[in-house]
Amino acid sequence: MSIALAVNAYNDAAALRGLLDEDGIFAGISSGAVVHVARKLAAERDEGVVVCVLPDGGWKYLSAGFWDSDDVEAAMENTVWW
C-alpha cells in the first residue's frame, strides 16, 4: 500500500447513496468509503484509470438509520452494527 486515507461517515454515506441513486448498486458502508477515495484519486490524475473493488453489500445495513438521515454521523453512532 502506498497511501492510506481516512474517510468520515458523511463522505461514506454520500458516496454510498450516489452508488445507489446513480448506478443502482446496493453496496455497504465500506464500499462507500472505497468509492469516495477512488473518485478523489481519479480527480487528482490527468490520465489513466482508477479501479476499485467494493468489499460489501448493503443488505446488512437495511436497518441502519443513515439511509435517509440528515445527520449521518449521529445515525451511525446510534446503530448497533453487530
Coordinates of N, CA, C and O in Angstrom, one line a residue:
M1 N 0.8 -1.2 0.0 CA 0.0 0.0 0.0 C 0.9 1.2 0.0 O 1.8 1.3 0.8
S2 N 0.6 2.2 -0.9 CA 1.4 3.4 -0.9 C 0.8 4.5 -0.1 O 1.6 5.4 0.3
I3 N -0.5 4.5 0.1 CA -1.1 5.6 0.9 C -2.3 5.0 1.7 O -2.8 4.0 1.3
A4 N -2.6 5.7 2.7 CA -3.9 5.4 3.5 C -4.6 6.7 3.7 O -4.0 7.7 4.1
L5 N -5.9 6.7 3.4 CA -6.7 7.8 3.5 C -7.9 7.6 4.5 O -8.5 6.5 4.4
A6 N -8.1 8.5 5.3 CA -9.3 8.4 6.2 C -10.5 9.0 5.6 O -10.4 10.0 4.9
V7 N -11.6 8.4 5.8 CA -12.9 8.8 5.2 C -13.9 8.9 6.4 O -14.1 8.0 7.2
N8 N -14.6 10.1 6.5 CA -15.6 10.2 7.6 C -16.9 9.6 7.2 O -17.1 9.3 6.0
A9 N -17.8 9.5 8.2 CA -19.1 8.8 7.9 C -19.9 9.6 6.9 O -20.6 9.0 6.1
Y10 N -19.9 10.9 6.9 CA -20.7 11.7 6.0 C -20.2 11.3 4.5 O -21.1 11.1 3.7
N11 N -18.9 11.3 4.3 CA -18.4 11.0 2.9 C -18.7 9.6 2.5 O -19.0 9.3 1.4
D12 N -18.6 8.6 3.5 CA -19.0 7.2 3.2 C -20.4 7.2 2.7 O -20.7 6.6 1.7
A13 N -21.3 7.8 3.5 CA -22.8 7.7 3.2 C -23.1 8.4 1.9 O -23.9 7.9 1.1
A14 N -22.5 9.5 1.6 CA -22.7 10.3 0.4 C -22.3 9.5 -0.8 O -23.1 9.4 -1.8
A15 N -21.2 8.9 -0.8 CA -20.7 8.0 -1.9 C -21.6 6.8 -2.0 O -21.9 6.4 -3.2
L16 N -22.0 6.3 -0.9 CA -22.9 5.1 -0.9 C -24.2 5.4 -1.5 O -24.8 4.7 -2.4
R17 N -24.8 6.5 -1.1 CA -26.1 7.0 -1.7 C -25.9 7.3 -3.2 O -26.8 7.0 -4.0
G18 N -24.8 7.8 -3.6 CA -24.5 8.1 -5.0 C -24.5 6.8 -5.8 O -25.0 6.7 -6.9
L19 N -23.8 5.7 -5.3 CA -23.8 4.4 -5.9 C -25.2 3.9 -6.1 O -25.5 3.4 -7.2
L20 N -26.1 4.0 -5.1 CA -27.4 3.5 -5.2 C -28.3 4.3 -6.1 O -28.9 3.8 -7.0
D21 N -28.2 5.7 -6.0 CA -29.1 6.5 -6.8 C -28.7 6.6 -8.2 O -29.5 6.6 -9.1
E22 N -27.4 6.7 -8.5 CA -26.9 7.0 -9.8 C -26.6 5.7 -10.6 O -26.7 5.7 -11.8
D23 N -26.1 4.7 -9.9 CA -25.7 3.5 -10.6 C -26.5 2.2 -10.3 O -26.3 1.2 -10.9
G24 N -27.4 2.3 -9.3 CA -28.2 1.2 -9.0 C -27.4 0.1 -8.3 O -27.8 -1.1 -8.3
I25 N -26.3 0.4 -7.6 CA -25.5 -0.6 -6.9 C -25.8 -0.4 -5.4 O -25.6 0.6 -4.8
F26 N -26.3 -1.5 -4.8 CA -26.7 -1.6 -3.4 C -25.5 -2.1 -2.6 O -25.4 -3.3 -2.5
A27 N -24.6 -1.2 -2.2 CA -23.4 -1.6 -1.5 C -23.4 -1.2 -0.1 O -24.4 -0.6 0.4
G28 N -22.4 -1.6 0.7 CA -22.3 -1.3 2.1 C -21.4 -0.1 2.4 O -20.8 0.5 1.5
I29 N -21.3 0.2 3.7 CA -20.5 1.4 4.1 C -19.1 1.4 3.7 O -18.5 2.4 3.2
S30 N -18.4 0.2 3.7 CA -17.0 0.1 3.3 C -16.9 0.5 1.8 O -15.9 1.1 1.4
S31 N -17.9 0.0 1.1 CA -17.9 0.3 -0.4 C -18.0 1.8 -0.6 O -17.4 2.4 -1.5
G32 N -18.8 2.5 0.2 CA -18.9 4.0 0.1 C -17.6 4.6 0.3 O -17.2 5.6 -0.4
A33 N -16.8 4.2 1.3 CA -15.5 4.7 1.5 C -14.6 4.5 0.4 O -13.8 5.4 -0.1
V34 N -14.6 3.3 -0.2 CA -13.8 2.9 -1.3 C -14.1 3.8 -2.5 O -13.2 4.4 -3.2
V35 N -15.4 4.0 -2.8 CA -15.8 4.9 -3.9 C -15.4 6.3 -3.7 O -14.9 7.0 -4.6
H36 N -15.6 6.8 -2.5 CA -15.2 8.2 -2.2 C -13.7 8.4 -2.5 O -13.3 9.4 -3.2
V37 N -12.8 7.5 -2.0 CA -11.4 7.6 -2.2 C -11.1 7.4 -3.7 O -10.2 8.2 -4.3
A38 N -11.7 6.5 -4.4 CA -11.4 6.3 -5.8 C -11.8 7.5 -6.6 O -11.0 7.9 -7.5
R39 N -12.9 8.1 -6.3 CA -13.2 9.4 -7.0 C -12.3 10.5 -6.7 O -11.9 11.3 -7.6
K40 N -11.8 10.6 -5.5 CA -10.8 11.6 -5.1 C -9.5 11.4 -5.9 O -8.9 12.3 -6.4
L41 N -9.0 10.1 -5.9 CA -7.8 9.8 -6.6 C -7.9 10.1 -8.1 O -7.0 10.6 -8.8
A42 N -9.1 9.7 -8.7 CA -9.3 9.9 -10.1 C -9.3 11.4 -10.5 O -8.8 11.8 -11.5
A43 N -9.8 12.2 -9.6 CA -9.9 13.7 -9.8 C -8.5 14.3 -9.8 O -8.2 15.3 -10.4
E44 N -7.5 13.7 -9.1 CA -6.2 14.2 -9.0 C -5.3 13.8 -10.2 O -4.2 14.2 -10.3
R45 N -5.8 12.9 -11.0 CA -4.9 12.4 -12.1 C -5.4 13.0 -13.5 O -6.6 13.2 -13.7
D46 N -4.4 13.2 -14.3 CA -4.7 13.7 -15.6 C -5.1 12.6 -16.6 O -5.8 12.9 -17.6
E47 N -4.6 11.4 -16.4 CA -4.9 10.3 -17.3 C -4.8 9.0 -16.6 O -4.4 8.9 -15.4
G48 N -5.3 8.0 -17.2 CA -5.3 6.7 -16.6 C -6.7 6.2 -16.1 O -7.7 7.0 -16.2
V49 N -6.7 5.1 -15.5 CA -8.0 4.5 -15.0 C -7.8 4.2 -13.5 O -6.8 3.6 -13.1
V50 N -8.8 4.5 -12.7 CA -8.8 4.1 -11.3 C -9.8 3.0 -11.1 O -10.9 3.1 -11.5
V51 N -9.3 1.8 -10.6 CA -10.2 0.7 -10.4 C -10.4 0.4 -8.9 O -9.4 0.5 -8.2
C52 N -11.6 0.1 -8.5 CA -11.8 -0.2 -7.1 C -12.6 -1.5 -7.0 O -13.4 -1.8 -7.9
V53 N -12.5 -2.1 -5.8 CA -13.3 -3.3 -5.5 C -14.2 -3.0 -4.4 O -13.8 -2.4 -3.4
L54 N -15.5 -3.2 -4.5 CA -16.5 -2.9 -3.5 C -16.6 -4.1 -2.5 O -17.0 -5.2 -2.9
P55 N -16.1 -3.9 -1.3 CA -16.0 -5.0 -0.3 C -17.2 -5.5 0.4 O -17.1 -6.6 1.0
D56 N -18.3 -4.9 0.3 CA -19.5 -5.4 1.0 C -20.8 -4.9 0.3 O -20.9 -4.0 -0.5
G57 N -21.9 -5.7 0.7 CA -23.2 -5.4 0.2 C -24.0 -4.6 1.1 O -23.7 -4.5 2.3
G58 N -25.1 -4.0 0.7 CA -25.9 -3.2 1.5 C -26.9 -3.9 2.3 O -27.6 -3.3 3.2
W59 N -27.1 -5.2 2.1 CA -28.2 -5.9 2.7 C -28.1 -5.9 4.3 O -29.1 -5.9 5.0
K60 N -26.9 -5.9 4.8 CA -26.7 -6.0 6.2 C -26.9 -4.6 6.9 O -26.9 -4.5 8.1
Y61 N -27.1 -3.6 6.1 CA -27.3 -2.2 6.6 C -28.7 -1.7 6.4 O -29.0 -0.6 6.6
L62 N -29.6 -2.6 6.1 CA -31.0 -2.2 5.8 C -31.7 -1.5 7.0 O -32.4 -0.6 6.8
S63 N -31.4 -1.9 8.2 CA -32.0 -1.3 9.4 C -31.3 -0.1 9.9 O -31.7 0.5 10.9
A64 N -30.1 0.2 9.3 CA -29.4 1.4 9.8 C -30.1 2.7 9.4 O -30.7 2.8 8.3
G65 N -30.1 3.6 10.3 CA -30.8 4.9 10.1 C -30.2 5.9 9.2 O -30.7 7.0 8.9
F66 N -29.0 5.6 8.7 CA -28.3 6.7 7.9 C -28.8 6.8 6.5 O -28.5 7.8 5.8
W67 N -29.6 5.9 6.0 CA -30.0 6.0 4.6 C -30.8 7.3 4.3 O -30.6 7.8 3.2
D68 N -31.6 7.7 5.2 CA -32.4 8.9 4.9 C -32.2 10.0 6.0 O -33.0 10.9 6.1
S69 N -31.1 9.9 6.7 CA -30.8 10.8 7.8 C -30.0 12.0 7.3 O -29.2 11.9 6.5
D70 N -30.4 13.2 7.9 CA -29.6 14.4 7.6 C -28.3 14.4 8.4 O -27.3 15.0 8.0
D71 N -28.3 13.8 9.6 CA -27.2 13.8 10.4 C -26.6 12.3 10.4 O -26.9 11.5 11.2
V72 N -25.8 12.1 9.4 CA -25.3 10.7 9.1 C -24.5 10.2 10.2 O -24.6 9.0 10.7
E73 N -23.6 11.0 10.8 CA -22.7 10.6 11.8 C -23.5 10.2 13.1 O -23.2 9.1 13.7
A74 N -24.5 10.9 13.5 CA -25.3 10.6 14.6 C -26.1 9.3 14.4 O -26.2 8.5 15.3
A75 N -26.6 9.2 13.2 CA -27.3 7.9 12.8 C -26.4 6.7 12.9 O -26.9 5.6 13.4
M76 N -25.2 6.8 12.5 CA -24.3 5.7 12.5 C -23.9 5.4 14.0 O -23.7 4.2 14.3
E77 N -23.7 6.4 14.8 CA -23.4 6.2 16.2 C -24.5 5.5 16.9 O -24.3 4.7 17.8
N78 N -25.7 5.7 16.5 CA -26.9 5.1 17.2 C -27.3 3.7 16.7 O -28.2 3.1 17.1
T79 N -26.5 3.3 15.7 CA -26.8 2.0 15.1 C -26.0 0.9 15.7 O -24.8 1.1 15.9
V80 N -26.6 -0.2 16.1 CA -25.9 -1.4 16.6 C -25.5 -2.2 15.3 O -26.3 -2.7 14.6
W81 N -24.2 -2.3 15.1 CA -23.7 -2.9 13.8 C -23.6 -4.4 13.9 O -23.7 -5.1 12.9
W82 N -23.4 -5.0 15.0 CA -23.2 -6.4 15.1 C -24.0 -7.0 16.2 O -24.2 -6.7 17.2

